[in-house]
């Protein structure tokens, strides 16, 4: 996919991998919509840097609130009626102690996964044939299974488990979505950008990782790569996700539970 005439929506774009991807995308695309939780005044310097010939829009939304996710979807649709690429990158680390959103969900699950599905649903009508959805997962999805009877981890919570489960949910959802959208000509690609030196990584694992620009480049590669829908790319290599991520029965059960949690 060429980027020069495209409209791209990028969540989690005000820090870490998302900000790095935004800086790489801005000189190449026609329109860039970025999302973050910060007030617009805090993001103004970044928007100024990203501007120039590119039309840049900022949408503020805290993904711990479904109301704000829905509002973000409405604002994005108003700003850009047609979308070529949606990159769902927003994410938080698992907290040291279990935290619950005002919507009643474990925070990591809601921000990383449930909000992603809700925003994607709201924006799907604007993504036209030939478009692509890129969902950012993680190789940590292999570290756990989905607690389908207790996705909110009311029993046995720990930070890494919460994060890994949210990333496994993203992969399972993405593969199911790829099948659903195949007839519409909209691709779904999921990536693990690698072990990147971000606040998220350091919050859970203490340090390490390569520069955020590496993660930003992996996002761009996922947008432009000539790969089939449903592809999972782990740090530049096409690989098979875990068995559970590829299990259609698990995906169906997850979809039903997801709908229940968002409507709750």
PDB file of C-alpha atoms in Angstrom:
ATOM      1  CA  UNK A   1       0.000   0.000   0.000  1.00  0.00           C
ATOM      2  CA  UNK A   2       1.267   3.442  -0.951  1.00  0.00           C
ATOM      3  CA  UNK A   3       0.912   6.109   1.727  1.00  0.00           C
ATOM      4  CA  UNK A   4       1.079   9.359  -0.218  1.00  0.00           C
ATOM      5  CA  UNK A   5      -2.657   9.876  -0.670  1.00  0.00           C
ATOM      6  CA  UNK A   6      -3.905   7.991   2.384  1.00  0.00           C
ATOM      7  CA  UNK A   7      -5.890   8.894   5.476  1.00  0.00           C
ATOM      8  CA  UNK A   8      -4.568   7.139   8.578  1.00  0.00           C
ATOM      9  CA  UNK A   9      -6.062   6.954  12.073  1.00  0.00           C
ATOM     10  CA  UNK A  10      -3.536   6.076  14.784  1.00  0.00           C
ATOM     11  CA  UNK A  11      -4.442   5.502  18.434  1.00  0.00           C
ATOM     12  CA  UNK A  12      -1.996   5.821  21.305  1.00  0.00           C
ATOM     13  CA  UNK A  13      -0.042   8.322  19.215  1.00  0.00           C
ATOM     14  CA  UNK A  14       1.191  10.730  21.882  1.00  0.00           C
ATOM     15  CA  UNK A  15       3.957   8.604  23.376  1.00  0.00           C
ATOM     16  CA  UNK A  16       6.136   5.563  22.797  1.00  0.00           C
ATOM     17  CA  UNK A  17       5.682   3.471  19.668  1.00  0.00           C
ATOM     18  CA  UNK A  18       2.613   5.425  18.611  1.00  0.00           C
ATOM     19  CA  UNK A  19       4.402   8.759  18.669  1.00  0.00           C
ATOM     20  CA  UNK A  20       7.335   7.275  16.754  1.00  0.00           C
ATOM     21  CA  UNK A  21       4.930   5.903  14.139  1.00  0.00           C
ATOM     22  CA  UNK A  22       3.151   9.262  13.894  1.00  0.00           C
ATOM     23  CA  UNK A  23       6.443  11.026  13.211  1.00  0.00           C
ATOM     24  CA  UNK A  24       7.237   8.540  10.445  1.00  0.00           C
ATOM     25  CA  UNK A  25       3.765   8.696   8.930  1.00  0.00           C
ATOM     26  CA  UNK A  26       3.229  12.448   8.936  1.00  0.00           C
ATOM     27  CA  UNK A  27       5.555  13.335   6.040  1.00  0.00           C
ATOM     28  CA  UNK A  28       4.059  10.598   3.847  1.00  0.00           C
ATOM     29  CA  UNK A  29       0.279  10.644   4.264  1.00  0.00           C
ATOM     30  CA  UNK A  30      -2.415  13.080   3.199  1.00  0.00           C
ATOM     31  CA  UNK A  31      -4.336  13.088   6.499  1.00  0.00           C
ATOM     32  CA  UNK A  32      -3.310  11.807   9.925  1.00  0.00           C
ATOM     33  CA  UNK A  33      -5.699  11.510  12.860  1.00  0.00           C
ATOM     34  CA  UNK A  34      -3.972  10.832  16.166  1.00  0.00           C
ATOM     35  CA  UNK A  35      -5.535   9.872  19.479  1.00  0.00           C
ATOM     36  CA  UNK A  36      -4.265  10.177  23.014  1.00  0.00           C
ATOM     37  CA  UNK A  37      -5.589  10.782  26.538  1.00  0.00           C
ATOM     38  CA  UNK A  38      -3.908  14.167  27.068  1.00  0.00           C
ATOM     39  CA  UNK A  39      -5.547  17.602  26.722  1.00  0.00           C
ATOM     40  CA  UNK A  40      -5.083  19.134  23.270  1.00  0.00           C
ATOM     41  CA  UNK A  41      -2.943  21.903  24.775  1.00  0.00           C
ATOM     42  CA  UNK A  42      -0.392  19.319  25.936  1.00  0.00           C
ATOM     43  CA  UNK A  43      -0.244  17.776  22.466  1.00  0.00           C
ATOM     44  CA  UNK A  44      -0.045  21.079  20.562  1.00  0.00           C
ATOM     45  CA  UNK A  45       3.781  20.989  20.166  1.00  0.00           C
ATOM     46  CA  UNK A  46       3.615  17.481  18.683  1.00  0.00           C
ATOM     47  CA  UNK A  47       0.830  18.450  16.284  1.00  0.00           C
ATOM     48  CA  UNK A  48       2.865  21.452  15.158  1.00  0.00           C
ATOM     49  CA  UNK A  49       5.846  19.183  14.468  1.00  0.00           C
ATOM     50  CA  UNK A  50       3.694  16.699  12.562  1.00  0.00           C
ATOM     51  CA  UNK A  51       1.994  19.385  10.469  1.00  0.00           C
ATOM     52  CA  UNK A  52       3.301  21.015   7.328  1.00  0.00           C
ATOM     53  CA  UNK A  53       1.615  19.733   4.205  1.00  0.00           C
ATOM     54  CA  UNK A  54      -0.123  16.945   6.115  1.00  0.00           C
ATOM     55  CA  UNK A  55      -3.570  17.550   7.575  1.00  0.00           C
ATOM     56  CA  UNK A  56      -3.268  16.502  11.244  1.00  0.00           C
ATOM     57  CA  UNK A  57      -6.212  16.095  13.614  1.00  0.00           C
ATOM     58  CA  UNK A  58      -6.044  15.288  17.316  1.00  0.00           C
ATOM     59  CA  UNK A  59      -8.815  13.445  19.145  1.00  0.00           C
ATOM     60  CA  UNK A  60      -8.614  13.245  22.909  1.00  0.00           C
ATOM     61  CA  UNK A  61     -10.055  10.109  24.496  1.00  0.00           C
ATOM     62  CA  UNK A  62      -9.350   8.189  27.673  1.00  0.00           C
ATOM     63  CA  UNK A  63      -9.972   4.545  26.832  1.00  0.00           C
ATOM     64  CA  UNK A  64     -10.881   3.735  30.442  1.00  0.00           C
ATOM     65  CA  UNK A  65     -14.250   5.243  29.483  1.00  0.00           C
ATOM     66  CA  UNK A  66     -16.463   3.654  26.830  1.00  0.00           C
ATOM     67  CA  UNK A  67     -18.324   6.960  26.562  1.00  0.00           C
ATOM     68  CA  UNK A  68     -15.081   8.647  25.510  1.00  0.00           C
ATOM     69  CA  UNK A  69     -14.311   5.861  23.025  1.00  0.00           C
ATOM     70  CA  UNK A  70     -17.727   6.315  21.427  1.00  0.00           C
ATOM     71  CA  UNK A  71     -17.249  10.072  21.329  1.00  0.00           C
ATOM     72  CA  UNK A  72     -13.831   9.604  19.733  1.00  0.00           C
ATOM     73  CA  UNK A  73     -15.405   7.483  17.034  1.00  0.00           C
ATOM     74  CA  UNK A  74     -17.925  10.212  16.307  1.00  0.00           C
ATOM     75  CA  UNK A  75     -15.233  12.911  16.200  1.00  0.00           C
ATOM     76  CA  UNK A  76     -13.018  10.859  13.893  1.00  0.00           C
ATOM     77  CA  UNK A  77     -15.904  10.169  11.505  1.00  0.00           C
ATOM     78  CA  UNK A  78     -16.666  13.891  11.426  1.00  0.00           C
ATOM     79  CA  UNK A  79     -13.036  14.796  10.720  1.00  0.00           C
ATOM     80  CA  UNK A  80     -12.394  12.130   8.080  1.00  0.00           C
ATOM     81  CA  UNK A  81     -15.440  10.555   6.405  1.00  0.00           C
ATOM     82  CA  UNK A  82     -13.227   7.973   4.647  1.00  0.00           C
ATOM     83  CA  UNK A  83     -10.384   6.027   6.268  1.00  0.00           C
ATOM     84  CA  UNK A  84      -7.676   4.049   4.480  1.00  0.00           C
ATOM     85  CA  UNK A  85      -5.826   2.706   7.526  1.00  0.00           C
ATOM     86  CA  UNK A  86      -6.780   2.278  11.182  1.00  0.00           C
ATOM     87  CA  UNK A  87      -3.882   1.497  13.513  1.00  0.00           C
ATOM     88  CA  UNK A  88      -5.032   0.355  16.963  1.00  0.00           C
ATOM     89  CA  UNK A  89      -1.900   0.932  19.009  1.00  0.00           C
ATOM     90  CA  UNK A  90      -3.163   2.392  22.308  1.00  0.00           C
ATOM     91  CA  UNK A  91      -2.189   0.344  25.319  1.00  0.00           C
ATOM     92  CA  UNK A  92      -1.237   0.368  28.984  1.00  0.00           C
ATOM     93  CA  UNK A  93       0.829  -2.006  31.113  1.00  0.00           C
ATOM     94  CA  UNK A  94      -0.765  -4.247  33.647  1.00  0.00           C
ATOM     95  CA  UNK A  95      -0.978  -2.335  36.919  1.00  0.00           C
ATOM     96  CA  UNK A  96       0.792  -3.629  39.998  1.00  0.00           C
ATOM     97  CA  UNK A  97      -2.572  -3.868  41.697  1.00  0.00           C
ATOM     98  CA  UNK A  98      -5.863  -4.690  39.971  1.00  0.00           C
ATOM     99  CA  UNK A  99      -7.658  -1.522  38.851  1.00  0.00           C
ATOM    100  CA  UNK A 100     -11.248  -1.269  37.626  1.00  0.00           C
ATOM    101  CA  UNK A 101     -12.651   1.325  35.213  1.00  0.00           C
ATOM    102  CA  UNK A 102     -15.863   3.251  35.701  1.00  0.00           C
ATOM    103  CA  UNK A 103     -17.383   0.788  33.213  1.00  0.00           C
ATOM    104  CA  UNK A 104     -16.607  -2.038  35.624  1.00  0.00           C
ATOM    105  CA  UNK A 105     -13.776  -3.727  33.721  1.00  0.00           C
ATOM    106  CA  UNK A 106     -10.206  -4.522  34.640  1.00  0.00           C
ATOM    107  CA  UNK A 107      -8.259  -1.526  33.315  1.00  0.00           C
ATOM    108  CA  UNK A 108      -5.737  -3.367  31.133  1.00  0.00           C
ATOM    109  CA  UNK A 109      -8.440  -5.419  29.440  1.00  0.00           C
ATOM    110  CA  UNK A 110     -10.573  -2.365  28.703  1.00  0.00           C
ATOM    111  CA  UNK A 111      -7.866  -0.008  27.446  1.00  0.00           C
ATOM    112  CA  UNK A 112      -5.909  -2.547  25.418  1.00  0.00           C
ATOM    113  CA  UNK A 113      -8.681  -4.741  24.074  1.00  0.00           C
ATOM    114  CA  UNK A 114     -12.291  -3.766  24.734  1.00  0.00           C
ATOM    115  CA  UNK A 115     -11.805  -0.137  23.648  1.00  0.00           C
ATOM    116  CA  UNK A 116     -10.033  -1.363  20.520  1.00  0.00           C
ATOM    117  CA  UNK A 117     -13.009  -3.491  19.497  1.00  0.00           C
ATOM    118  CA  UNK A 118     -15.492  -0.721  20.257  1.00  0.00           C
ATOM    119  CA  UNK A 119     -13.591   1.952  18.314  1.00  0.00           C
ATOM    120  CA  UNK A 120     -13.048  -0.398  15.388  1.00  0.00           C
ATOM    121  CA  UNK A 121     -16.775  -1.138  15.275  1.00  0.00           C
ATOM    122  CA  UNK A 122     -17.554   2.589  15.232  1.00  0.00           C
ATOM    123  CA  UNK A 123     -15.070   3.303  12.436  1.00  0.00           C
ATOM    124  CA  UNK A 124     -15.664   0.275  10.206  1.00  0.00           C
ATOM    125  CA  UNK A 125     -18.294   1.961   8.031  1.00  0.00           C
ATOM    126  CA  UNK A 126     -15.684   4.571   7.029  1.00  0.00           C
ATOM    127  CA  UNK A 127     -12.973   2.052   6.068  1.00  0.00           C
ATOM    128  CA  UNK A 128     -13.359   1.429   2.365  1.00  0.00           C
ATOM    129  CA  UNK A 129     -12.411  -1.491   0.131  1.00  0.00           C
ATOM    130  CA  UNK A 130      -8.635  -1.765  -0.096  1.00  0.00           C
ATOM    131  CA  UNK A 131      -8.253  -0.409   3.431  1.00  0.00           C
ATOM    132  CA  UNK A 132      -6.377  -2.026   6.281  1.00  0.00           C
ATOM    133  CA  UNK A 133      -6.682  -2.391  10.046  1.00  0.00           C
ATOM    134  CA  UNK A 134      -3.414  -2.882  11.956  1.00  0.00           C
ATOM    135  CA  UNK A 135      -3.770  -4.123  15.529  1.00  0.00           C
ATOM    136  CA  UNK A 136      -0.784  -4.012  17.847  1.00  0.00           C
ATOM    137  CA  UNK A 137      -0.501  -7.171  19.935  1.00  0.00           C
ATOM    138  CA  UNK A 138       2.568  -8.680  21.617  1.00  0.00           C
ATOM    139  CA  UNK A 139       4.578 -11.863  21.704  1.00  0.00           C
ATOM    140  CA  UNK A 140       3.507 -12.046  25.365  1.00  0.00           C
ATOM    141  CA  UNK A 141       0.186 -13.412  24.070  1.00  0.00           C
ATOM    142  CA  UNK A 142       1.868 -16.821  24.214  1.00  0.00           C
ATOM    143  CA  UNK A 143       2.364 -16.546  27.991  1.00  0.00           C
ATOM    144  CA  UNK A 144      -1.236 -17.085  29.039  1.00  0.00           C
ATOM    145  CA  UNK A 145      -4.700 -18.286  28.090  1.00  0.00           C
ATOM    146  CA  UNK A 146      -7.994 -16.428  27.946  1.00  0.00           C
ATOM    147  CA  UNK A 147      -9.970 -16.610  31.177  1.00  0.00           C
ATOM    148  CA  UNK A 148     -13.256 -16.642  29.273  1.00  0.00           C
ATOM    149  CA  UNK A 149     -15.318 -17.021  32.442  1.00  0.00           C
ATOM    150  CA  UNK A 150     -13.371 -14.252  34.174  1.00  0.00           C
ATOM    151  CA  UNK A 151     -11.805 -11.922  31.601  1.00  0.00           C
ATOM    152  CA  UNK A 152     -11.701  -9.203  34.247  1.00  0.00           C
ATOM    153  CA  UNK A 153      -9.425 -11.396  36.372  1.00  0.00           C
ATOM    154  CA  UNK A 154     -11.306 -11.029  39.623  1.00  0.00           C
ATOM    155  CA  UNK A 155      -9.458 -14.184  40.668  1.00  0.00           C
ATOM    156  CA  UNK A 156      -5.714 -14.632  40.129  1.00  0.00           C
ATOM    157  CA  UNK A 157      -4.852 -11.152  38.883  1.00  0.00           C
ATOM    158  CA  UNK A 158      -1.277 -10.174  38.199  1.00  0.00           C
ATOM    159  CA  UNK A 159       0.142  -7.457  35.979  1.00  0.00           C
ATOM    160  CA  UNK A 160       1.836  -9.634  33.363  1.00  0.00           C
ATOM    161  CA  UNK A 161      -1.122 -11.996  33.111  1.00  0.00           C
ATOM    162  CA  UNK A 162      -3.487  -9.058  32.587  1.00  0.00           C
ATOM    163  CA  UNK A 163      -1.310  -7.570  29.858  1.00  0.00           C
ATOM    164  CA  UNK A 164      -0.645 -10.881  28.111  1.00  0.00           C
ATOM    165  CA  UNK A 165      -4.338 -11.807  28.162  1.00  0.00           C
ATOM    166  CA  UNK A 166      -5.290  -8.459  26.601  1.00  0.00           C
ATOM    167  CA  UNK A 167      -2.797  -9.045  23.794  1.00  0.00           C
ATOM    168  CA  UNK A 168      -4.037 -12.602  23.247  1.00  0.00           C
ATOM    169  CA  UNK A 169      -7.573 -11.253  23.039  1.00  0.00           C
ATOM    170  CA  UNK A 170      -6.440  -8.770  20.371  1.00  0.00           C
ATOM    171  CA  UNK A 171      -4.975 -11.569  18.269  1.00  0.00           C
ATOM    172  CA  UNK A 172      -8.007 -13.817  18.606  1.00  0.00           C
ATOM    173  CA  UNK A 173     -10.309 -10.928  17.722  1.00  0.00           C
ATOM    174  CA  UNK A 174      -8.138  -9.856  14.789  1.00  0.00           C
ATOM    175  CA  UNK A 175      -8.136 -13.276  13.167  1.00  0.00           C
ATOM    176  CA  UNK A 176     -11.913 -13.544  13.483  1.00  0.00           C
ATOM    177  CA  UNK A 177     -12.330  -9.998  12.140  1.00  0.00           C
ATOM    178  CA  UNK A 178     -10.098 -10.788   9.160  1.00  0.00           C
ATOM    179  CA  UNK A 179     -12.487 -13.548   8.151  1.00  0.00           C
ATOM    180  CA  UNK A 180     -15.546 -11.362   8.638  1.00  0.00           C
ATOM    181  CA  UNK A 181     -14.149  -8.522   6.520  1.00  0.00           C
ATOM    182  CA  UNK A 182     -12.611 -10.591   3.733  1.00  0.00           C
ATOM    183  CA  UNK A 183     -15.669 -10.114   1.538  1.00  0.00           C
ATOM    184  CA  UNK A 184     -15.483  -6.347   1.990  1.00  0.00           C
ATOM    185  CA  UNK A 185     -11.878  -6.166   0.864  1.00  0.00           C
ATOM    186  CA  UNK A 186     -10.598  -4.761   4.170  1.00  0.00           C
ATOM    187  CA  UNK A 187      -7.427  -6.422   5.459  1.00  0.00           C
ATOM    188  CA  UNK A 188      -6.570  -7.043   9.097  1.00  0.00           C
ATOM    189  CA  UNK A 189      -2.906  -7.379  10.079  1.00  0.00           C
ATOM    190  CA  UNK A 190      -1.675  -7.915  13.627  1.00  0.00           C
ATOM    191  CA  UNK A 191       1.838  -7.218  14.838  1.00  0.00           C
ATOM    192  CA  UNK A 192       4.178  -7.556  17.743  1.00  0.00           C
ATOM    193  CA  UNK A 193       6.548  -4.618  17.190  1.00  0.00           C
ATOM    194  CA  UNK A 194       9.373  -6.203  19.172  1.00  0.00           C
ATOM    195  CA  UNK A 195      10.809  -5.526  22.613  1.00  0.00           C
ATOM    196  CA  UNK A 196      10.771  -1.735  22.633  1.00  0.00           C
ATOM    197  CA  UNK A 197      12.161   0.616  25.279  1.00  0.00           C
ATOM    198  CA  UNK A 198       8.954   2.297  26.410  1.00  0.00           C
ATOM    199  CA  UNK A 199       7.428   3.273  29.707  1.00  0.00           C
ATOM    200  CA  UNK A 200       5.049   0.346  29.296  1.00  0.00           C
ATOM    201  CA  UNK A 201       7.880  -2.181  29.028  1.00  0.00           C
ATOM    202  CA  UNK A 202       9.785  -0.664  31.936  1.00  0.00           C
ATOM    203  CA  UNK A 203       6.682  -0.556  34.143  1.00  0.00           C
ATOM    204  CA  UNK A 204       6.248  -4.317  33.888  1.00  0.00           C
ATOM    205  CA  UNK A 205       9.698  -5.732  33.187  1.00  0.00           C
ATOM    206  CA  UNK A 206      12.078  -3.134  34.622  1.00  0.00           C
ATOM    207  CA  UNK A 207      13.989  -2.018  31.538  1.00  0.00           C
ATOM    208  CA  UNK A 208      15.623  -3.085  28.304  1.00  0.00           C
ATOM    209  CA  UNK A 209      14.346  -2.933  24.763  1.00  0.00           C
ATOM    210  CA  UNK A 210      15.410  -1.156  21.594  1.00  0.00           C
ATOM    211  CA  UNK A 211      14.600   2.422  20.587  1.00  0.00           C
ATOM    212  CA  UNK A 212      10.983   3.395  19.975  1.00  0.00           C
ATOM    213  CA  UNK A 213      11.796   4.223  16.358  1.00  0.00           C
ATOM    214  CA  UNK A 214      12.168   0.491  15.766  1.00  0.00           C
ATOM    215  CA  UNK A 215       8.588  -0.046  16.890  1.00  0.00           C
ATOM    216  CA  UNK A 216       7.422   2.858  14.763  1.00  0.00           C
ATOM    217  CA  UNK A 217       9.017   1.315  11.696  1.00  0.00           C
ATOM    218  CA  UNK A 218       7.310  -2.000  12.429  1.00  0.00           C
ATOM    219  CA  UNK A 219       3.953  -0.211  12.413  1.00  0.00           C
ATOM    220  CA  UNK A 220       4.725   1.375   9.036  1.00  0.00           C
ATOM    221  CA  UNK A 221       5.809  -2.003   7.651  1.00  0.00           C
ATOM    222  CA  UNK A 222       2.505  -3.531   8.783  1.00  0.00           C
ATOM    223  CA  UNK A 223       0.596  -0.803   6.939  1.00  0.00           C
ATOM    224  CA  UNK A 224       2.505  -1.148   3.686  1.00  0.00           C
ATOM    225  CA  UNK A 225       3.415  -4.863   3.576  1.00  0.00           C
ATOM    226  CA  UNK A 226       1.958  -6.962   0.775  1.00  0.00           C
ATOM    227  CA  UNK A 227       0.631  -9.728   3.022  1.00  0.00           C
ATOM    228  CA  UNK A 228      -2.689 -11.593   3.178  1.00  0.00           C
ATOM    229  CA  UNK A 229      -5.390 -10.556   5.583  1.00  0.00           C
ATOM    230  CA  UNK A 230      -5.077 -12.346   8.924  1.00  0.00           C
ATOM    231  CA  UNK A 231      -1.269 -12.179   8.891  1.00  0.00           C
ATOM    232  CA  UNK A 232       0.568 -11.915  12.217  1.00  0.00           C
ATOM    233  CA  UNK A 233       4.011 -10.277  12.067  1.00  0.00           C
ATOM    234  CA  UNK A 234       6.317 -10.635  15.070  1.00  0.00           C
ATOM    235  CA  UNK A 235       9.139  -8.078  14.913  1.00  0.00           C
ATOM    236  CA  UNK A 236       9.287  -8.225  11.131  1.00  0.00           C
ATOM    237  CA  UNK A 237       8.796 -11.992  10.758  1.00  0.00           C
ATOM    238  CA  UNK A 238       5.545 -13.597   9.637  1.00  0.00           C
ATOM    239  CA  UNK A 239       4.754 -16.330  12.162  1.00  0.00           C
ATOM    240  CA  UNK A 240       1.767 -18.318  13.381  1.00  0.00           C
ATOM    241  CA  UNK A 241       0.072 -16.988  16.536  1.00  0.00           C
ATOM    242  CA  UNK A 242      -0.490 -19.319  19.459  1.00  0.00           C
ATOM    243  CA  UNK A 243      -2.877 -22.252  19.078  1.00  0.00           C
ATOM    244  CA  UNK A 244      -5.445 -20.559  21.311  1.00  0.00           C
ATOM    245  CA  UNK A 245      -5.332 -17.356  19.255  1.00  0.00           C
ATOM    246  CA  UNK A 246      -6.149 -19.425  16.156  1.00  0.00           C
ATOM    247  CA  UNK A 247      -8.960 -21.461  17.731  1.00  0.00           C
ATOM    248  CA  UNK A 248     -12.305 -20.424  16.134  1.00  0.00           C
ATOM    249  CA  UNK A 249     -14.327 -21.715  19.068  1.00  0.00           C
ATOM    250  CA  UNK A 250     -12.316 -19.576  21.468  1.00  0.00           C
ATOM    251  CA  UNK A 251     -12.752 -16.572  19.177  1.00  0.00           C
ATOM    252  CA  UNK A 252     -16.522 -17.091  19.093  1.00  0.00           C
ATOM    253  CA  UNK A 253     -16.724 -17.345  22.875  1.00  0.00           C
ATOM    254  CA  UNK A 254     -14.515 -14.259  23.232  1.00  0.00           C
ATOM    255  CA  UNK A 255     -16.718 -12.294  20.822  1.00  0.00           C
ATOM    256  CA  UNK A 256     -19.833 -13.105  22.849  1.00  0.00           C
ATOM    257  CA  UNK A 257     -18.144 -12.178  26.125  1.00  0.00           C
ATOM    258  CA  UNK A 258     -16.759  -8.981  24.617  1.00  0.00           C
ATOM    259  CA  UNK A 259     -20.211  -7.846  23.534  1.00  0.00           C
ATOM    260  CA  UNK A 260     -21.531  -8.541  27.011  1.00  0.00           C
ATOM    261  CA  UNK A 261     -18.780  -6.534  28.730  1.00  0.00           C
ATOM    262  CA  UNK A 262     -19.145  -3.522  26.466  1.00  0.00           C
ATOM    263  CA  UNK A 263     -22.938  -3.442  26.829  1.00  0.00           C
ATOM    264  CA  UNK A 264     -22.863  -4.079  30.574  1.00  0.00           C
TER     265      UNK A 264
END
